[in-house]
Coordinates of C-alpha atoms and ligand atoms in Angstrom, one line a residue:
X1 CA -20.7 -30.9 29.9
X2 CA -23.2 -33.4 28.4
X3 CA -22.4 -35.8 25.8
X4 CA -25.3 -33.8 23.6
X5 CA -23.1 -30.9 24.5
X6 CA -19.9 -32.4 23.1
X7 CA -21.2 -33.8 20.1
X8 CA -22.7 -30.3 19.1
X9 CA -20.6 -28.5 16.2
X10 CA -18.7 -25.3 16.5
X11 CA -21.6 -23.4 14.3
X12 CA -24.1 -24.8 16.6
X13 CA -23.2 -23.0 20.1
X14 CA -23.7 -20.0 21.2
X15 CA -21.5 -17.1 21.0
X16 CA -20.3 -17.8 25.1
X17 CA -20.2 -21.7 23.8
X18 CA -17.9 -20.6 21.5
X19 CA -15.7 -18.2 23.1
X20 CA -15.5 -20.7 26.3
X21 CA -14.1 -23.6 23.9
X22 CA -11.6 -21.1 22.5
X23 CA -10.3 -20.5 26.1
X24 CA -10.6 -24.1 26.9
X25 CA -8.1 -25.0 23.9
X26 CA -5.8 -22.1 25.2
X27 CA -6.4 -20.3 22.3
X28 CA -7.2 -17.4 24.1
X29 CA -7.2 -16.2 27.8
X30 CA -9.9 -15.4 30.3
X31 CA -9.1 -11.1 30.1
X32 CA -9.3 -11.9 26.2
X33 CA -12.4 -14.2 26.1
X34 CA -14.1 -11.4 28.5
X35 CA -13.2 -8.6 25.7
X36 CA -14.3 -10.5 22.9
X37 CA -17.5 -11.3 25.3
X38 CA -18.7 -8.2 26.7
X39 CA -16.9 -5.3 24.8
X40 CA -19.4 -5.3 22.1
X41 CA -21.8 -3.3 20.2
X42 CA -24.3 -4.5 17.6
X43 CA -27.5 -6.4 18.5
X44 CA -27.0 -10.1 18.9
X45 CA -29.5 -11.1 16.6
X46 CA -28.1 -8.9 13.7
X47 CA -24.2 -10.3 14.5
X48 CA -25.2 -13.8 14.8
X49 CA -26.8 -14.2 11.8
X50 CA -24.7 -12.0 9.3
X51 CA -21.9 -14.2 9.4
X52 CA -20.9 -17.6 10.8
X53 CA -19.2 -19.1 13.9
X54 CA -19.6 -15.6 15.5
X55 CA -17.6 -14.6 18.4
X56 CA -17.0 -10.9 18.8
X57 CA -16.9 -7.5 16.6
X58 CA -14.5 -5.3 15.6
X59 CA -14.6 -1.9 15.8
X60 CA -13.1 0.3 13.4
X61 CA -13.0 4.5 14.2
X62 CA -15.3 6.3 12.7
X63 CA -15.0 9.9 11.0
X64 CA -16.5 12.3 9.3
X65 CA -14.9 14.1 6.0
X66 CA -15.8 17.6 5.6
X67 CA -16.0 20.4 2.8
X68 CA -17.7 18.0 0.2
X69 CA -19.6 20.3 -2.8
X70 CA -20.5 17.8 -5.3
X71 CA -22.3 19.1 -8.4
X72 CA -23.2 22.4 -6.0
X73 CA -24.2 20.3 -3.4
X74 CA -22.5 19.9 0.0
X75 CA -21.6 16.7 1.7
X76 CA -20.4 15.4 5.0
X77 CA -19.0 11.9 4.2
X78 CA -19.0 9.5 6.8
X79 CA -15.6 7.3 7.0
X80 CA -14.6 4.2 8.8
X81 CA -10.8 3.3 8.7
X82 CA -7.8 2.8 11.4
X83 CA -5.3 5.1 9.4
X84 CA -4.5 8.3 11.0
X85 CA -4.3 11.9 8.3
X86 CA -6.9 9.7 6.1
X87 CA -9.6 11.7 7.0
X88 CA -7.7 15.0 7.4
X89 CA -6.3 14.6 4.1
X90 CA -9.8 14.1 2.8
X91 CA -11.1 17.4 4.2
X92 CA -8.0 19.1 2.9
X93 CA -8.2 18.2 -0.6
X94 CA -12.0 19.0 -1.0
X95 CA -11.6 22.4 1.2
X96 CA -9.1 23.1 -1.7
X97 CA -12.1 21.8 -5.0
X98 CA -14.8 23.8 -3.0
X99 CA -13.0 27.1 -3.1
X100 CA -12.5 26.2 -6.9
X101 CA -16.2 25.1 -7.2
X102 CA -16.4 21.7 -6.3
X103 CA -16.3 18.5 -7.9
X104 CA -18.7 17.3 -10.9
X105 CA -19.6 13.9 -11.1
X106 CA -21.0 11.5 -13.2
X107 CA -22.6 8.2 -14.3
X108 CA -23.9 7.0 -17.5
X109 CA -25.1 3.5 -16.5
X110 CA -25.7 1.8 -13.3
X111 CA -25.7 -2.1 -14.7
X112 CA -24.6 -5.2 -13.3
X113 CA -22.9 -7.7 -15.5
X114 CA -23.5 -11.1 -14.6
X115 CA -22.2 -14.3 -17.0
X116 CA -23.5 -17.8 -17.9
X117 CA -20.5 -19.7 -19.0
X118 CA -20.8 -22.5 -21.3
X119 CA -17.5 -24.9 -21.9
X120 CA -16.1 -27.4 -24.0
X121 CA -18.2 -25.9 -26.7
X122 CA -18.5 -28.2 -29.9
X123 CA -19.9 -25.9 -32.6
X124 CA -19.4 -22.7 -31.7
X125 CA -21.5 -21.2 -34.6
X126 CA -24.1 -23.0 -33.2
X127 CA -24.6 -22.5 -29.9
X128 CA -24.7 -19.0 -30.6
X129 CA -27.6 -19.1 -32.9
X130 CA -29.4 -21.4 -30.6
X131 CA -29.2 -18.7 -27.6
X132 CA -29.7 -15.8 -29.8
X133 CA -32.8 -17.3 -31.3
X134 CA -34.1 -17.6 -27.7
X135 CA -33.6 -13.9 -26.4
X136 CA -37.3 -13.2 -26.2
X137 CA -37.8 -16.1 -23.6
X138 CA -34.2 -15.1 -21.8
X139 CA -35.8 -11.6 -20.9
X140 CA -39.1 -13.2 -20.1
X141 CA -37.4 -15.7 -18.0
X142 CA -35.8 -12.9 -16.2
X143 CA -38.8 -10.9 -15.8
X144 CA -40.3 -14.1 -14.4
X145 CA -37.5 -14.7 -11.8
X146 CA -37.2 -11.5 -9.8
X147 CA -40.3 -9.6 -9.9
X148 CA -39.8 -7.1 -7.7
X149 CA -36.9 -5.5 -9.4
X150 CA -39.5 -4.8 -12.5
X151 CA -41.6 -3.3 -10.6
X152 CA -39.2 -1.1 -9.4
X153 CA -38.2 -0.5 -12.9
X154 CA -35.0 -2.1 -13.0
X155 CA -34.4 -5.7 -14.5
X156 CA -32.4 -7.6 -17.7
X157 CA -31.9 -4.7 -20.2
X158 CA -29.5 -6.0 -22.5
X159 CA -27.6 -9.7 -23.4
X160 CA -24.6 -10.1 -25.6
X161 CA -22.0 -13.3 -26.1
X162 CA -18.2 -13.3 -25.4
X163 CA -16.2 -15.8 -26.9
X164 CA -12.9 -16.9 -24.3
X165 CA -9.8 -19.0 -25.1
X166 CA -9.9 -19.4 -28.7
X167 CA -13.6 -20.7 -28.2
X168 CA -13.0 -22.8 -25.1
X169 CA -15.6 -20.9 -23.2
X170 CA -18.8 -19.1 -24.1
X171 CA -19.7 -16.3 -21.7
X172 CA -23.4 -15.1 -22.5
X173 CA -23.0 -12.2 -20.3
X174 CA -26.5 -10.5 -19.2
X175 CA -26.9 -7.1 -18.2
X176 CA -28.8 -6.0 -15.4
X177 CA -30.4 -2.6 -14.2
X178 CA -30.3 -3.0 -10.3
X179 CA -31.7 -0.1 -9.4
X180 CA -30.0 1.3 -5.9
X181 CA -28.9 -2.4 -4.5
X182 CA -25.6 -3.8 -5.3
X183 CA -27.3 -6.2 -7.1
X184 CA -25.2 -9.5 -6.3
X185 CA -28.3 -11.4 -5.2
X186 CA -30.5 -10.1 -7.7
X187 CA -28.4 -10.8 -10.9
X188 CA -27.4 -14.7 -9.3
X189 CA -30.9 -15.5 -9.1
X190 CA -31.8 -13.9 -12.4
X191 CA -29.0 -15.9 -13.9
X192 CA -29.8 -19.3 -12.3
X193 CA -33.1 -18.7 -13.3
X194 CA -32.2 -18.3 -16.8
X195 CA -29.5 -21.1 -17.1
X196 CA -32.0 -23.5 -15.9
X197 CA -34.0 -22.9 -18.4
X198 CA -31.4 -22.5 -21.4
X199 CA -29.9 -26.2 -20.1
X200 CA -33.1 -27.4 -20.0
X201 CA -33.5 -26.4 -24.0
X202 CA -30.0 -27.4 -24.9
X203 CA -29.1 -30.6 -23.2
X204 CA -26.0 -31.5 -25.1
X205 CA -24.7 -28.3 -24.0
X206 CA -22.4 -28.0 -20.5
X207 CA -23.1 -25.1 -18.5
X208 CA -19.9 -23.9 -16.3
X209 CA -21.7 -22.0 -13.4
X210 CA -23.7 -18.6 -13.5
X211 CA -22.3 -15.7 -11.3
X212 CA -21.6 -12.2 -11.3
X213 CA -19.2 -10.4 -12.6
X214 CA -17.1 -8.1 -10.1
X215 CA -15.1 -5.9 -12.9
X216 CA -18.6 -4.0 -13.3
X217 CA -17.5 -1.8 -15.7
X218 CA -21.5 -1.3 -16.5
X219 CA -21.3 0.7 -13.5
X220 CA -18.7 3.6 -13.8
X221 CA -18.4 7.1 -11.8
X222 CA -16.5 9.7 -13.0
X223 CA -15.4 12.8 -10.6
X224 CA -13.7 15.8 -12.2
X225 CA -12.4 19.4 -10.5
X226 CA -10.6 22.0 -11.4
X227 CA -8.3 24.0 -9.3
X228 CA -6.6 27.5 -10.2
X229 CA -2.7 27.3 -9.5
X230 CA -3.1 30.0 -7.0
X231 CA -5.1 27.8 -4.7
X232 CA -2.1 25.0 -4.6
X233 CA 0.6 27.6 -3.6
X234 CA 2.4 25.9 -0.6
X235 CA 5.1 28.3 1.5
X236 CA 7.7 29.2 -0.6
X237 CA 6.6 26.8 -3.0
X238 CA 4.0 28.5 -6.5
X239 CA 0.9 26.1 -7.3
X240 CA 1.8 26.4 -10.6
X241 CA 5.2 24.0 -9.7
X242 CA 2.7 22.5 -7.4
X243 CA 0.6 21.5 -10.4
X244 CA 3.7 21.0 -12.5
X245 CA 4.8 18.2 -10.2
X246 CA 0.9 16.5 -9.9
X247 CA 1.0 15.8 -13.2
X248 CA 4.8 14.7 -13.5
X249 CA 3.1 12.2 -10.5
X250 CA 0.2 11.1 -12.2
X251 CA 1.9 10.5 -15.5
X252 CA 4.7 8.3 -13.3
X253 CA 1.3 6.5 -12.0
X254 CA 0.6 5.5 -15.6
X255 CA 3.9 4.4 -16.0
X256 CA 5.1 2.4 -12.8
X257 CA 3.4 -0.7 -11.7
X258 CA 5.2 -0.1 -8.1
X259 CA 4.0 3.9 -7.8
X260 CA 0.7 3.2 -9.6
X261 CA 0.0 0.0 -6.6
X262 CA 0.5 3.1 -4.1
X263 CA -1.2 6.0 -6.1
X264 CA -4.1 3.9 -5.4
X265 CA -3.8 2.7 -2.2
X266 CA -4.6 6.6 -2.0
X267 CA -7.2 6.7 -3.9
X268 CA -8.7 3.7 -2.2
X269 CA -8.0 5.1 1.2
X270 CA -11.2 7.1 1.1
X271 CA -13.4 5.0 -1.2
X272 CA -12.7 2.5 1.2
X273 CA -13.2 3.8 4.2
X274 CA -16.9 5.3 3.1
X275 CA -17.5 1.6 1.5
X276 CA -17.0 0.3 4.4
X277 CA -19.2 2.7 6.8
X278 CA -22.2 2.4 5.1
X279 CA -22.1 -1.2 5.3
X280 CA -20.9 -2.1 1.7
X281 CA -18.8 -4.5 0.0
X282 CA -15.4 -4.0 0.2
X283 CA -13.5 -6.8 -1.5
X284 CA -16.4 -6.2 -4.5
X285 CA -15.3 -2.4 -4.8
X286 CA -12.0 -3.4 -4.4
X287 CA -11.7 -6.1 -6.8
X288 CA -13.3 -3.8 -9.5
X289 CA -10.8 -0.5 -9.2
X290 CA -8.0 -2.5 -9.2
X291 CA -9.4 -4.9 -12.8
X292 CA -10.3 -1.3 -13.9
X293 CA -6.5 -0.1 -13.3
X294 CA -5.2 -3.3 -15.5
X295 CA -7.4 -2.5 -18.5
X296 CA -5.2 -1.6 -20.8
X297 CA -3.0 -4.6 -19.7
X298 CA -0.6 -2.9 -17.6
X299 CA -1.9 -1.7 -13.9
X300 CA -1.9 2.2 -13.7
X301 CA -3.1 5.1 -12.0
X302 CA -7.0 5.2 -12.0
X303 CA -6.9 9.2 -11.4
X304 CA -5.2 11.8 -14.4
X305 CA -4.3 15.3 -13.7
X306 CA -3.1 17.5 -16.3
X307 CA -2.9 21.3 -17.1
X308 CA -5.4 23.5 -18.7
X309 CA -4.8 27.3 -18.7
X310 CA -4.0 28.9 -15.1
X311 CA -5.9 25.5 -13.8
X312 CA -4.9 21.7 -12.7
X313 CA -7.2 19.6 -13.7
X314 CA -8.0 16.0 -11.9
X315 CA -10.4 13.2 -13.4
X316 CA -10.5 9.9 -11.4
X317 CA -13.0 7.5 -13.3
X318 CA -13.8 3.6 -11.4
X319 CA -16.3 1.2 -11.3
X320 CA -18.9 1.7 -8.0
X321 CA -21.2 -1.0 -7.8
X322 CA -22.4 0.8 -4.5
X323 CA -25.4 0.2 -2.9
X324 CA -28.2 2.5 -0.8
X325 CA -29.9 -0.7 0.0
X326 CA -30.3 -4.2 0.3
X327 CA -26.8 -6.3 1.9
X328 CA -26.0 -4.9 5.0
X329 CA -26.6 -1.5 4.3
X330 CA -30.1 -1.4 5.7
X331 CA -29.0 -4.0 8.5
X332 CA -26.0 -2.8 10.3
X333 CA -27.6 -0.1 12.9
X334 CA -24.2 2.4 11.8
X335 CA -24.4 1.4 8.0
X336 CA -28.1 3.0 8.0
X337 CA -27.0 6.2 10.3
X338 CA -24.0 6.5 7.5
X339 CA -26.6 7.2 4.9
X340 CA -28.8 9.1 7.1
X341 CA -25.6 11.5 7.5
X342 CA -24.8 11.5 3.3
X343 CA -28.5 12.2 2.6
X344 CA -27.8 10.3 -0.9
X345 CA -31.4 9.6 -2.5
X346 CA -29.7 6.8 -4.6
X347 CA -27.0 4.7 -5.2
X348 CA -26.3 6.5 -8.4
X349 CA -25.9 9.8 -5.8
X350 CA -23.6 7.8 -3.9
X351 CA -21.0 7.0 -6.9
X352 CA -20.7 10.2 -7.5
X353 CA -19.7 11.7 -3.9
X354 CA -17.2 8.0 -3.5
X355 CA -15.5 9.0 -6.6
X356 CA -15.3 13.0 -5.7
X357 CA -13.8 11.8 -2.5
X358 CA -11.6 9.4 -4.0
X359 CA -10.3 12.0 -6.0
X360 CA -9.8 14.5 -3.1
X361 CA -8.0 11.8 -1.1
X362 CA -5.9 11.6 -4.3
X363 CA -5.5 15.0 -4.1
X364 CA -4.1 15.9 -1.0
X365 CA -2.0 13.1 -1.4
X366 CA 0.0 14.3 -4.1
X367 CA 0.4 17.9 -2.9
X368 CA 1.9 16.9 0.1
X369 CA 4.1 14.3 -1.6
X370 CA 5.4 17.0 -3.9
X371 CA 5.7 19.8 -1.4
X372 CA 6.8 18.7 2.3
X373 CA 6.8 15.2 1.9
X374 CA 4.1 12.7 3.3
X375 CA 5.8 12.1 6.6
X376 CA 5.4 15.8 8.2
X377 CA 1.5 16.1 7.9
X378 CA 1.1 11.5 8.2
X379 CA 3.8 11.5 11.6
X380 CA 2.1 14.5 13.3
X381 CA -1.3 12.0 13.2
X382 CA 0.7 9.0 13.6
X383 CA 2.3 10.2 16.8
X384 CA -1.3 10.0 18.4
X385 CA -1.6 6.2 17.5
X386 CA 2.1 5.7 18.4
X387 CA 1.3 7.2 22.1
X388 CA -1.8 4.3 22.4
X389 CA 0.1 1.8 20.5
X390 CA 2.8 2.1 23.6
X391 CA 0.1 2.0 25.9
X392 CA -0.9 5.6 26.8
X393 CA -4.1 6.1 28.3
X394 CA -6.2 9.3 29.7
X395 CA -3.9 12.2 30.2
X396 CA -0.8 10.8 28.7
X397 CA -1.7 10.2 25.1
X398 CA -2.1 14.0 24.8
X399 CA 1.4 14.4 26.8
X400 CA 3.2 11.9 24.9
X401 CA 1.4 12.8 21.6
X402 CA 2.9 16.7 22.2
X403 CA 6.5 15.2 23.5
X404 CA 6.4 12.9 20.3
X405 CA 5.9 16.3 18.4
X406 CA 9.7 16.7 16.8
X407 CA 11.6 13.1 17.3
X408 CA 13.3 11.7 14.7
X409 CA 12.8 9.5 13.8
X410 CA 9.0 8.5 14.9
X411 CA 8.9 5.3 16.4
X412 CA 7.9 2.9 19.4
X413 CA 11.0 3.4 20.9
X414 CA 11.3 6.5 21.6
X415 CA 7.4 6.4 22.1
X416 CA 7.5 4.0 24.9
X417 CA 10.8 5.9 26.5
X418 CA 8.9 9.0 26.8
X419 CA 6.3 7.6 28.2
X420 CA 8.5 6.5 30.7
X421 CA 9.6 9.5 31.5
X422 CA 5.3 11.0 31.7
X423 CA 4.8 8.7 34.5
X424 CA 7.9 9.6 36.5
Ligands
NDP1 P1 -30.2 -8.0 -1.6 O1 -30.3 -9.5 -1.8 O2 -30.4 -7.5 -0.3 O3 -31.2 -7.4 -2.6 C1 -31.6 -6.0 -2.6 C2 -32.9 -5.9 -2.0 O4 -33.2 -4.5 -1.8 C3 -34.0 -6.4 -3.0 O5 -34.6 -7.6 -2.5 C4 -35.0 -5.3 -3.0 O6 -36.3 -5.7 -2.5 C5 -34.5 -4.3 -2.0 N1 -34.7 -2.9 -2.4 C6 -35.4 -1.9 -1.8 N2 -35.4 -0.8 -2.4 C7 -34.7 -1.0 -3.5 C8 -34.3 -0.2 -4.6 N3 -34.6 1.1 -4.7 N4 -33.5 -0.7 -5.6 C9 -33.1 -2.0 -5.6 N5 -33.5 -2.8 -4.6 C10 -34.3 -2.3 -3.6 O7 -28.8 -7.4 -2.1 P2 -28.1 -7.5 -3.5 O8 -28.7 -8.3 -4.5 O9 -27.8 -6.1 -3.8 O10 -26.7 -8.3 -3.1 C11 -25.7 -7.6 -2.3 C12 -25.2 -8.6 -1.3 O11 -24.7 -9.7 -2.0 C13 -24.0 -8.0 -0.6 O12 -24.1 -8.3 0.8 C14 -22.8 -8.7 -1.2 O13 -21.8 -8.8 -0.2 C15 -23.4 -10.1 -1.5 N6 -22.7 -10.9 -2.5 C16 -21.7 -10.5 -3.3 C17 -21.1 -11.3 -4.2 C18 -20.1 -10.7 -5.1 O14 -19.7 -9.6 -5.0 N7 -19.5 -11.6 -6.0 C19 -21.6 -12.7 -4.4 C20 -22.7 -13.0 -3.6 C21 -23.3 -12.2 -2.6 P3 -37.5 -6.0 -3.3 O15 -37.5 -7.5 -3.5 O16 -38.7 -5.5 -2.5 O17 -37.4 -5.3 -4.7

């Protein structure tokens, strides 16, 4: 190594730079630095610049949900996640909604929220007049500082002023029409744009920071279906108990922080897993659902299912700021395959088959919580990743997966004994 060679920072080697210093340090191993090397997928050029200090990928299976109808049309969903019955359970629940007619969805606004915070505010009364007598030159401002998204008919479409802890904090909160991106980029540089200016016009005032807001609740989706009790019958079991107990579960989802947390780990199971296939943000969709389930100031359930007639009848309403563009979306060579396969012809599209699969996940969930239990249908899929997890490969994942079949209980143990007992 030369002394140029030493001296250069982490960030500035390249990605066999990197992974050779991590082995140097004993941070990792020559079999691992070789997977992390060569067992890789996307284009250098696209992994090396998305993110920093870039060493490897991960790769994540990826699925595909079937028996979408949303609003009469039908979808195959594309869905990246590591959990085994997610994607079965998906399929399951809408099979059920399209015998019943499908899921409607909705949206009434796609708008991203974004704040400029003001603190230590002297007269109150005041600053709110000045920035109120300026809202001509705050839209034209905003006009001014992203272009494009005008042209494209999207852009600031409304302003209004929220006043935080007791008047410590002034957030003028700007709304923004961001068309089919997720808008992030957009709305910060609309927002610096406009705080610039307004702290140019009011010296004396101190501007906070300009950012914004993830609990985008400018942007919500709601998915409905409607399922005669004849469709839920389960063995022995009537769908109208079936449907009895869904609702006895989703009103226990309203009421328990600890089975609400888990009701929507459901939920999020699918929205999650489609977020994260076609390249979206995840901890952005994230953070919003879960704000949305505090919004009454206790966390609860984000779907509702309740009787009507011969019917059960499920709602799931959340905030999507989802994009068909612009992030990585249109950069991650999979992400842009994941759209190709939704044919969505906007983000607005999109919302509505997340939340109809969000509410099918939700769904299937339920019914087999209040019929056979979760474990039956979830081990039977599990045993699969138990037989790789123990180190079955080729032939023997399917031979251990089938001896796996009725142990009690389902775990490594027995896993790895019967796969002792395969290579004999
Ligand atoms: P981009 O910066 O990629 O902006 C979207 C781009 O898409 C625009 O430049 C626009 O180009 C182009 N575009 C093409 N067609 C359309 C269309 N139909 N509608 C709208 N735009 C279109 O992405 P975002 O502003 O959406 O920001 C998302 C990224 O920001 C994500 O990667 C996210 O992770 C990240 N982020 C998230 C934060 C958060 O959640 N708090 C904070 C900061 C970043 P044109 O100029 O031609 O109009």
């Amino acid at each position: 190594q030369t002394e140029t060679d030493t001296q250069r920072k982490f960030y500035q080697l390249s990605r066999e730079e990197r992974l050779q210093k991590l082995e140097d340090a004993g941070t990792i191993d020559r079999e691992s630095k070789n997977e992390l090397l060569y067992n890789v997928a996307l284009p250098a050029d696209i992994a090396n610049n998305l993110i920093e200090n870039q060493i490897s990928e991960i790769s994540i299976p990826l699925g595909i949900a079937q028996n979408f109808v949303v609003n009469d049309a039908e979808f195959v969903i594309p869905m990246a996640t590591e959990e085994p019955s997610v994607i079965a359970a998906a399929s399951n629940g809408a099979r059920i909604v399209k015998i019943a007619g499908g899921f409607r969805a909705s949206v009434s606004q796609r708008l991203m929220r974004g704040q400029i915070v003001f603190y230590d505010v002297e007269d109150e009364n005041e600053l709110r007049r000045l920035i109120e007598s300026r809202e001509a030159e705050i839209f034209e401002v905003a006009r001014q500082s992203y272009p494009s998204i005008i042209k494209r008919g999207g852009g600031l479409e409304k302003m209004s002023i929220r006043w935080l802890a007791a008047s410590q904090f002034l957030s003028l909160d700007l709304f923004i029409d961001v068309k089919d991106a997720m808008g992030a980029n957009i709305v910060n540089t609309i927002l610096e744009a406009v705080a610039e200016r307004l702290q140019q016009e009011l010296p004396n005032e101190k501007i906070l920071f300009s950012i914004l807001s993830n609990y985008s609740t400018e942007s919500l989706v709601t998915a409905t279906c409607e399922i005669p009790f004849s469709l839920l019958n389960k063995g022995e079991i009537s769908g109208k108990l079936v449907a009895e107990k869904i609702v006895q579960a989703s009103e226990l989802a309203k009421v328990d922080p600890y089975r609400a947390a888990t009701h929507n780990k459901g939920i999020m199971n699918g929205i999650d897993a489609v977020v994260l296939a076609t390249g979206n943000d995840t901890r952005a969709i994230a953070a919003a659902c879960h704000a949305y389930a505090v919004k009454e100031g206790q966390y609860r359930g984000l779907s509702c299912w309740s009787m009507k007639e011969e019917t059960l009848v499920g709602t799931l309403t959340v905030p999507l700021a989802i994009a068909t563009v612009g992030g990585a979306t249109n950069v991650l060579p999979k992400a842009k395959i994941a759209l190709e396969i939704l044919k969505v012809d906007s983000a607005i599209s999109l919302m509505e088959v997340i939340a109809a699969l969000g509410l099918a996940q939700n769904l299937a969930a339920l019914k087999a919580l209040v019929t056979e239990g979760i474990q039956k249908g979830h081990m039977s899929m599990q045993s699969r990743s138990l037989a790789l997890t123990v180190g079955a490969i080729g032939d023997e994942v399917g031979k251990v997966t089938a001896l796996l079949e009725n142990q009690k209980p389902l775990n490594q143990e027995i896993a790895r004994a019967i796969l002792k007992k395969v290579r004999l």
